Short mmCIF file of C-alpha atoms and ligand atoms in Angstrom, two decimals:
data_model
loop_
_atom_site.label_atom_id
_atom_site.label_comp_id
_atom_site.label_asym_id
_atom_site.label_seq_id
_atom_site.Cartn_x
_atom_site.Cartn_y
_atom_site.Cartn_z
CA UNK A 241 12.30 3.80 4.41
CA UNK A 242 12.24 7.53 5.06
CA UNK A 243 13.94 6.94 8.50
CA UNK A 244 16.45 4.62 6.92
CA UNK A 245 17.29 7.35 4.38
CA UNK A 246 17.73 10.05 7.06
CA UNK A 247 20.03 7.74 9.03
CA UNK A 248 21.91 7.12 5.91
CA UNK A 249 22.22 10.89 5.63
CA UNK A 250 23.98 11.07 8.95
CA UNK A 251 21.58 11.02 11.84
CA UNK A 252 23.51 8.88 14.42
CA UNK A 253 22.03 5.60 15.06
CA UNK A 254 22.72 5.83 18.92
CA UNK A 255 21.11 9.19 19.07
CA UNK A 256 17.92 8.02 17.50
CA UNK A 257 17.86 4.75 19.47
CA UNK A 258 18.29 6.62 22.63
CA UNK A 259 15.48 9.07 21.97
CA UNK A 260 13.08 6.26 20.83
CA UNK A 261 13.90 4.06 24.06
CA UNK A 262 12.67 6.84 26.05
CA UNK A 263 9.20 6.71 24.49
CA UNK A 264 6.29 5.37 26.68
CA UNK A 265 5.91 2.40 24.35
CA UNK A 266 6.99 -1.20 24.69
CA UNK A 267 6.76 -4.59 22.90
CA UNK A 268 9.07 -3.74 20.04
CA UNK A 269 12.71 -3.70 19.02
CA UNK A 270 14.45 -1.41 16.59
CA UNK A 271 16.96 -2.75 14.06
CA UNK A 272 19.26 -0.39 12.16
CA UNK A 273 21.68 -1.86 9.73
CA UNK A 274 23.39 -1.44 6.49
CA UNK A 275 21.73 -3.59 3.56
CA UNK A 276 21.66 -3.82 -0.10
CA UNK A 277 18.78 -3.99 -2.55
CA UNK A 278 19.82 -4.80 -6.15
CA UNK A 279 23.35 -4.20 -5.09
CA UNK A 280 22.50 -0.66 -3.99
CA UNK A 281 23.75 0.04 -0.40
CA UNK A 282 21.74 2.06 2.14
CA UNK A 283 20.30 1.82 5.68
CA UNK A 284 17.37 -0.26 6.75
CA UNK A 285 15.42 0.88 9.73
CA UNK A 286 12.96 -1.78 10.96
CA UNK A 287 10.52 -1.81 13.93
CA UNK A 288 10.26 -5.53 15.12
CA UNK A 289 7.00 -6.04 17.10
CA UNK A 290 7.22 -8.45 19.94
CA UNK A 291 3.48 -8.28 20.98
CA UNK A 292 0.20 -8.06 18.83
CA UNK A 293 -0.28 -4.33 18.06
CA UNK A 294 -3.17 -2.47 19.75
CA UNK A 295 -5.72 -2.46 16.87
CA UNK A 296 -7.80 0.55 17.81
CA UNK A 297 -6.22 3.82 18.70
CA UNK A 298 -7.63 7.16 17.58
CA UNK A 299 -5.91 10.43 17.10
CA UNK A 300 -6.28 11.49 20.80
CA UNK A 301 -4.58 8.37 22.01
CA UNK A 302 -1.74 9.09 19.70
CA UNK A 303 -1.41 12.79 20.57
CA UNK A 304 -1.38 11.43 24.32
CA UNK A 305 1.63 9.05 23.55
CA UNK A 306 3.42 11.95 21.75
CA UNK A 307 2.65 14.52 24.44
CA UNK A 308 3.90 12.09 27.10
CA UNK A 309 7.18 11.50 25.49
CA UNK A 310 10.40 13.34 26.32
CA UNK A 311 10.80 15.02 22.90
CA UNK A 312 11.38 18.52 21.84
CA UNK A 313 8.38 20.72 20.91
CA UNK A 314 9.36 20.78 17.48
CA UNK A 315 9.33 17.01 17.21
CA UNK A 316 6.11 16.77 19.04
CA UNK A 317 4.60 19.28 16.73
CA UNK A 318 5.91 17.52 13.56
CA UNK A 319 4.75 14.09 14.75
CA UNK A 320 1.30 15.31 15.55
CA UNK A 321 1.08 17.15 12.14
CA UNK A 322 2.15 13.91 10.27
CA UNK A 323 -0.67 12.04 12.21
CA UNK A 324 -3.15 14.62 11.65
CA UNK A 325 -2.42 14.29 7.87
CA UNK A 326 -2.97 10.42 7.97
CA UNK A 327 -6.09 10.96 10.14
CA UNK A 328 -7.79 13.31 7.66
CA UNK A 329 -6.91 11.12 4.73
CA UNK A 330 -8.39 8.09 6.68
CA UNK A 331 -11.62 10.02 7.72
CA UNK A 332 -12.15 11.01 4.01
CA UNK A 333 -11.55 7.48 2.71
CA UNK A 334 -14.04 5.98 5.10
CA UNK A 335 -16.56 8.83 5.13
CA UNK A 336 -16.37 9.47 8.94
CA UNK A 337 -15.11 12.44 10.99
CA UNK A 338 -11.56 12.70 12.09
CA UNK A 339 -12.33 11.97 15.68
CA UNK A 340 -14.09 8.75 14.65
CA UNK A 341 -10.87 7.54 12.90
CA UNK A 342 -9.61 4.47 14.54
CA UNK A 343 -6.27 3.44 13.09
CA UNK A 344 -5.37 -0.01 12.48
CA UNK A 345 -2.01 -0.54 10.74
CA UNK A 346 -1.23 3.19 11.03
CA UNK A 347 -2.04 3.20 14.77
CA UNK A 348 0.30 0.33 15.45
CA UNK A 349 3.54 0.75 17.30
CA UNK A 350 5.55 0.61 14.19
CA UNK A 351 3.83 3.53 12.57
CA UNK A 352 4.17 5.68 15.66
CA UNK A 353 7.76 4.90 15.93
CA UNK A 354 8.07 5.54 12.18
CA UNK A 355 6.59 8.94 12.43
CA UNK A 356 8.32 10.06 15.56
CA UNK A 357 11.62 8.82 14.17
CA UNK A 358 11.22 10.75 10.97
CA UNK A 359 10.50 13.98 12.96
CA UNK A 360 13.50 13.34 15.31
CA UNK A 361 15.83 12.86 12.28
CA UNK A 362 14.35 16.01 10.50
CA UNK A 363 15.23 18.03 13.70
CA UNK A 364 18.61 16.33 14.14
CA UNK A 365 19.68 16.96 10.61
CA UNK A 366 18.53 20.82 10.89
CA UNK A 367 16.47 20.42 7.68
CA UNK A 368 14.35 23.38 7.17
CA UNK A 369 13.61 23.37 3.43
CA UNK A 370 12.21 20.22 1.68
CA UNK A 371 11.25 19.41 -1.87
CA UNK A 372 9.54 16.21 -2.81
CA UNK A 373 10.19 14.72 -6.07
CA UNK A 374 7.77 12.51 -8.02
CA UNK A 375 6.33 9.71 -5.84
CA UNK A 376 6.56 6.49 -8.06
CA UNK A 377 3.72 4.26 -7.09
CA UNK A 378 2.89 0.75 -8.26
CA UNK A 379 -0.53 -0.60 -9.28
CA UNK A 380 -2.93 -3.60 -8.56
CA UNK A 381 -3.89 -4.35 -4.89
CA UNK A 382 -2.58 -4.57 -1.39
CA UNK A 383 -3.80 -6.50 1.61
CA UNK A 384 -4.43 -4.64 4.80
CA UNK A 385 -7.04 -4.75 7.59
CA UNK A 386 -9.67 -3.56 5.27
CA UNK A 387 -9.13 -6.52 3.10
CA UNK A 388 -7.84 -6.27 -0.47
CA UNK A 389 -7.78 -2.53 -1.60
CA UNK A 390 -6.42 -0.89 -4.80
CA UNK A 391 -3.08 0.77 -5.15
CA UNK A 392 -2.64 3.63 -4.69
CA UNK A 393 -4.62 3.11 -1.45
CA UNK A 394 -7.50 5.50 -0.68
CA UNK A 395 -5.57 7.31 2.04
CA UNK A 396 -2.51 7.91 -0.15
CA UNK A 397 -4.61 9.21 -2.78
CA UNK A 398 -6.35 11.78 -0.47
CA UNK A 399 -2.84 12.87 0.85
CA UNK A 400 -1.33 13.32 -2.46
CA UNK A 401 -4.48 15.21 -3.69
CA UNK A 402 -4.71 17.44 -0.73
CA UNK A 403 -1.11 18.36 -0.66
CA UNK A 404 -0.39 18.45 -4.17
CA UNK A 405 2.31 15.86 -4.32
CA UNK A 406 3.38 14.73 -7.74
CA UNK A 407 2.63 10.92 -8.34
CA UNK A 408 3.49 8.65 -11.24
CA UNK A 409 1.85 5.30 -11.54
CA UNK A 410 4.34 2.78 -12.77
CA UNK A 411 3.86 -0.84 -14.10
CA UNK A 412 5.11 -2.24 -10.80
CA UNK A 413 2.63 -4.56 -9.02
CA UNK A 414 2.17 -3.60 -5.47
CA UNK A 415 2.26 -0.68 -3.04
CA UNK A 416 5.25 1.50 -3.03
CA UNK A 417 3.76 4.59 -1.28
CA UNK A 418 2.05 4.03 2.05
CA UNK A 419 -0.14 6.61 3.99
CA UNK A 420 2.61 6.85 6.51
CA UNK A 421 5.21 7.67 3.76
CA UNK A 422 2.96 9.87 1.90
CA UNK A 423 1.99 11.86 5.02
CA UNK A 424 5.65 12.33 6.12
CA UNK A 425 6.40 13.75 2.64
CA UNK A 426 3.45 15.97 2.65
CA UNK A 427 4.17 17.37 6.09
CA UNK A 428 7.88 18.07 5.22
CA UNK A 429 7.34 19.44 1.70
CA UNK A 430 7.79 23.23 1.88
CA UNK A 431 9.36 23.83 -1.47
CA UNK A 432 8.20 23.52 -4.95
CA UNK A 433 10.06 21.07 -7.07
CA UNK A 434 11.82 23.66 -9.17
CA UNK A 435 13.48 25.25 -6.27
CA UNK A 436 15.88 22.39 -5.51
CA UNK A 437 18.32 23.09 -8.33
CA UNK A 438 21.76 23.21 -6.64
CA UNK A 439 24.79 21.05 -5.45
CA UNK A 440 24.33 17.66 -4.02
CA UNK A 441 26.08 17.61 -0.60
CA UNK A 442 24.95 14.26 0.77
CA UNK A 443 22.78 11.25 -0.22
CA UNK A 444 20.94 8.90 2.05
CA UNK A 445 19.40 5.66 0.98
CA UNK A 446 16.68 4.03 2.92
CA UNK A 447 16.20 0.19 2.28
CA UNK A 448 12.63 -1.18 2.08
CA UNK A 449 11.46 -4.71 3.07
CA UNK A 450 9.44 -5.57 -0.13
CA UNK A 451 11.06 -7.14 -3.19
CA UNK A 452 10.26 -5.46 -6.47
CA UNK A 453 11.78 -5.68 -9.93
CA UNK A 454 13.49 -2.57 -9.26
CA UNK A 455 15.66 -1.64 -6.19
CA UNK A 456 13.30 -0.90 -3.41
CA UNK A 457 15.03 2.14 -2.02
CA UNK A 458 14.12 5.70 -0.91
CA UNK A 459 16.69 8.34 -1.75
CA UNK A 460 17.02 11.59 0.18
CA UNK A 461 19.56 14.15 -0.71
CA UNK A 462 20.80 17.33 1.08
CA UNK A 463 21.19 19.88 -1.62
CA UNK A 464 22.84 23.29 -1.31
CA UNK A 465 20.54 25.61 -3.25
CA UNK A 466 21.81 27.78 -6.09
CA UNK A 467 21.74 31.11 -4.60
CA UNK A 468 22.50 32.74 -7.83
CA UNK A 469 19.71 31.68 -10.21
CA UNK A 470 19.65 34.94 -12.17
CA UNK A 471 19.20 34.55 -15.84
CA UNK A 472 17.67 31.08 -15.64
CA UNK A 473 14.28 32.16 -16.72
CA UNK A 474 12.94 33.35 -20.24
CA UNK A 475 10.19 35.39 -21.44
CA UNK A 476 8.30 34.49 -24.52
CA UNK A 477 5.96 37.16 -25.95
CA UNK A 478 3.62 37.63 -28.91
CA UNK A 479 1.30 40.40 -30.01
CA UNK A 480 -2.03 38.56 -30.98
CA UNK A 481 -4.89 40.51 -32.71
CA UNK A 482 -6.75 37.72 -34.28
CA UNK A 483 -7.49 34.97 -31.64
CA UNK A 484 -10.79 34.92 -29.61
CA UNK A 485 -10.94 35.27 -25.90
CA UNK A 486 -11.78 31.58 -25.71
CA UNK A 487 -8.73 30.67 -27.66
CA UNK A 488 -6.55 32.83 -25.34
CA UNK A 489 -8.03 31.34 -22.30
CA UNK A 490 -7.48 27.79 -23.34
CA UNK A 491 -4.05 28.70 -24.33
CA UNK A 492 -3.18 30.08 -21.04
CA UNK A 493 -4.64 26.83 -19.36
CA UNK A 494 -2.38 24.75 -21.49
CA UNK A 495 0.76 26.83 -20.70
CA UNK A 496 0.16 26.60 -17.17
CA UNK A 497 -0.25 22.85 -17.29
CA UNK A 498 2.88 22.48 -19.18
CA UNK A 499 4.82 24.20 -16.27
CA UNK A 500 5.03 27.87 -17.20
CA UNK A 501 6.03 29.92 -14.21
CA UNK A 502 3.63 32.66 -15.16
CA UNK A 503 1.31 33.43 -18.11
CA UNK A 504 -0.33 36.94 -18.62
CA UNK A 505 -2.12 39.04 -21.20
CA UNK A 506 -1.73 42.72 -21.48
CA UNK A 507 -4.30 44.72 -23.58
CA UNK A 508 -2.46 46.55 -26.31
CA UNK A 509 -3.31 48.85 -29.32
CA UNK A 510 -0.98 47.60 -32.12
CA UNK A 511 -0.29 48.16 -35.74
CA UNK A 512 -3.25 48.94 -38.11
CA UNK A 513 -5.20 50.37 -35.24
CA UNK A 514 -5.98 46.82 -33.82
CA UNK A 515 -6.87 46.41 -30.19
CA UNK A 516 -5.01 43.24 -29.25
CA UNK A 517 -3.29 41.31 -26.52
CA UNK A 518 0.32 40.86 -25.79
CA UNK A 519 0.87 37.41 -24.43
CA UNK A 520 3.68 36.82 -21.93
CA UNK A 521 5.03 33.55 -20.75
CA UNK A 522 7.65 33.09 -18.02
CA UNK A 523 9.38 29.68 -18.27
CA UNK A 524 12.69 27.85 -17.87
CA UNK A 525 15.02 27.54 -20.76
CA UNK A 526 14.43 23.82 -21.10
CA UNK A 527 10.58 24.47 -21.38
CA UNK A 528 11.00 27.02 -24.29
CA UNK A 529 10.36 24.46 -27.12
CA UNK A 530 7.25 23.09 -25.35
CA UNK A 531 5.70 26.61 -24.59
CA UNK A 532 6.39 27.71 -28.31
CA UNK A 533 4.69 24.59 -29.45
CA UNK A 534 1.53 25.42 -27.40
CA UNK A 535 1.56 28.95 -28.47
CA UNK A 536 1.84 28.24 -32.25
CA UNK A 537 -0.58 25.34 -31.94
CA UNK A 538 -3.28 26.99 -30.03
CA UNK A 539 -3.11 30.70 -31.22
CA UNK A 540 -3.05 32.31 -34.50
CA UNK A 541 0.28 33.98 -33.99
CA UNK A 542 3.15 33.31 -36.38
CA UNK A 543 5.89 34.82 -34.41
CA UNK A 544 7.38 34.71 -30.86
CA UNK A 545 9.90 37.08 -29.24
CA UNK A 546 12.09 35.61 -26.60
CA UNK A 547 14.69 36.83 -24.15
CA UNK A 548 16.44 35.63 -20.96
CA UNK A 549 15.51 37.69 -17.83
CA UNK A 550 17.52 38.61 -14.63
CA UNK A 551 15.72 38.45 -11.38
CA UNK A 552 16.17 39.35 -7.77
CA UNK A 553 14.37 37.09 -5.53
CA UNK A 554 14.08 37.02 -1.77
CA UNK A 555 15.19 33.88 0.26
CA UNK A 556 11.94 32.21 1.33
CA UNK A 557 10.58 29.02 2.72
CA UNK A 558 7.30 27.51 3.02
CA UNK A 559 6.29 27.23 6.66
CA UNK A 560 3.79 24.68 7.93
CA UNK A 561 1.61 26.66 10.44
CA UNK A 562 -0.52 24.89 13.07
CA UNK A 563 -3.64 26.80 13.86
CA UNK A 564 -6.79 26.19 15.80
CA UNK A 565 -8.44 25.23 12.46
CA UNK A 566 -5.73 22.87 11.38
CA UNK A 567 -2.55 22.84 9.42
CA UNK A 568 -1.89 25.75 6.98
CA UNK A 569 1.05 26.92 4.90
CA UNK A 570 2.60 30.43 4.72
CA UNK A 571 5.42 31.72 2.79
CA UNK A 572 8.19 33.30 4.99
CA UNK A 573 10.40 35.61 3.06
CA UNK A 574 13.53 37.53 4.12
CA UNK A 575 14.66 40.97 3.01
CA UNK A 576 17.76 42.49 4.85
CA UNK A 577 16.65 42.36 8.51
CA UNK A 578 12.99 42.13 7.72
CA UNK A 579 10.76 38.97 7.71
CA UNK A 580 7.47 38.87 5.76
CA UNK A 581 4.73 36.26 6.23
CA UNK A 582 2.38 35.60 3.38
CA UNK A 583 -0.23 33.02 4.03
CA UNK A 584 -1.01 30.64 1.07
CA UNK A 585 -4.15 31.51 -0.66
CA UNK A 586 -5.50 27.84 -0.50
CA UNK A 587 -4.95 27.74 3.20
CA UNK A 588 -6.80 30.97 3.71
CA UNK A 589 -9.58 29.91 1.51
CA UNK A 590 -10.06 26.57 3.06
CA UNK A 591 -10.48 28.05 6.53
CA UNK A 592 -12.92 30.73 5.23
CA UNK A 593 -15.07 27.97 3.62
CA UNK A 594 -14.95 25.44 6.47
CA UNK A 595 -15.55 28.02 9.33
CA UNK A 596 -17.41 30.86 7.81
CA UNK A 597 -14.74 33.45 8.51
CA UNK A 598 -13.98 36.39 6.33
CA UNK A 599 -10.69 36.34 4.24
CA UNK A 600 -8.81 39.07 6.03
CA UNK A 601 -9.37 37.53 9.51
CA UNK A 602 -8.32 34.09 8.32
CA UNK A 603 -5.25 35.70 6.74
CA UNK A 604 -4.31 37.59 9.82
CA UNK A 605 -4.89 34.48 12.00
CA UNK A 606 -2.56 32.36 9.87
CA UNK A 607 0.09 35.30 10.02
CA UNK A 608 -0.22 35.51 13.79
CA UNK A 609 0.31 31.76 14.29
CA UNK A 610 3.34 31.79 11.95
CA UNK A 611 4.98 34.60 13.57
CA UNK A 612 4.34 33.02 17.02
CA UNK A 613 5.79 29.59 15.73
CA UNK A 614 8.94 31.31 14.25
CA UNK A 615 9.38 33.24 17.67
CA UNK A 616 9.01 29.88 19.50
CA UNK A 617 11.53 28.27 17.30
CA UNK A 618 14.09 31.00 17.88
CA UNK A 619 13.71 30.68 21.60
O1 LIG B 110 -5.06 1.50 8.77
C1 LIG B 110 -5.79 1.78 7.99
S1 LIG B 110 -7.24 2.33 8.30
C2 LIG B 110 -5.22 1.85 6.58
C3 LIG B 110 -5.93 2.42 5.67
C4 LIG B 110 -5.59 2.41 4.36
C5 LIG B 110 -6.35 3.25 3.39
O2 LIG B 110 -5.75 3.60 2.29
S2 LIG B 110 -7.88 3.76 3.78
C6 LIG B 110 -4.42 1.70 3.90
N1 LIG B 110 -3.84 1.00 4.87
C7 LIG B 110 -2.76 0.12 4.57
O3 LIG B 110 -2.04 -0.38 5.77
C8 LIG B 110 -0.65 -0.73 5.37
C9 LIG B 110 0.18 0.04 6.33
O4 LIG B 110 0.32 1.37 6.19
P1 LIG B 110 1.47 2.42 6.95
O5 LIG B 110 1.12 3.72 6.46
O6 LIG B 110 1.10 2.19 8.26
O7 LIG B 110 2.81 1.89 6.55
C10 LIG B 110 -0.47 -0.20 4.08
O8 LIG B 110 -0.34 -1.32 3.25
C11 LIG B 110 -1.56 0.70 3.80
O9 LIG B 110 -1.87 0.92 2.53
C12 LIG B 110 -4.09 1.00 6.16
NI1 NI B 111 -8.12 3.10 6.11
#
């Protein structure tokens, strides 16, 4: 469905077909056609298998297929990155090491094609920044090689947890998010949701095979980001001299949960010689009412000041950085002619914990890899 959506966005059918034909794989056919689901038109991308799929491939076998293929380095890197995400999720689900993961469905030709095709399309569309909206999942059970397993399936749960993808479980019976789909979304996502405000330039609709009560489609949009987002944030503040530390801590937790961009306390000395705290909440205009509710409900304050703020923000993107310790993330920011690379705290932390490396070294290692990756992409 993801590939269908990308084709619908404008990737040329012939281009994709030609790249896929050159892969060292056989026993399948590709079908690309316009279809409708519940009267919504989009593009269906289907891999039709002509032979029984090889049921046991591990990550090394799949990397080998990708390496053998006549694909650009970027496509190879993305395809491997997506497979690594699936492999890690499978390893966790089955309590085995990543090397021991033997793919069944996800190792079959259709998944290899799906993943490589998605990577080819992203390169062809020249997409750099990707935001992923809420993934709507069904419930109940699905049948696969493991037998009957609950929806969301374990591999999907592991991916959305690890990569912090937003999910909503709906009343729909059945599986709407597969491990392959979740892994593509996880790998591509490099923007937080709030960054995708802007003008819709193009819409692509991928058509699924399954029949649900709703239109089984996946929509991808090319959005021109709002460059000028000045003034779209607000600050709420309140001087509080009669709430406990525990109350203030809990309030902060609730404000963050509700989507505050930032929450902080500044120690102050206020009227009547009282040591107190100045609570500051940065949020979007649409969130003001929710934030005010939390502040009034949780703390003892009886008044809140609020004002819109102007900001200057640097252009930035989240880069997926491949390192010898696995996939990490780093923020790449641009100021005039300069580029700054700031590895994500969680990535640095994970490496420190897993490989007993000090924070500074792990940080520098991700930075070095990110810079190298950026230079390789320019060349
Ligand atoms: O192949 C394996 S091991 C597999 C694991 C899991 C787990 O959640 S564990 C789930 N599935 C199901 O297979 C089909 C195909 O998935 P694709 O990602 O290849 O489209 C789907 O129903 C998965 O939930 C397979
Ligand atoms: Ni599995």
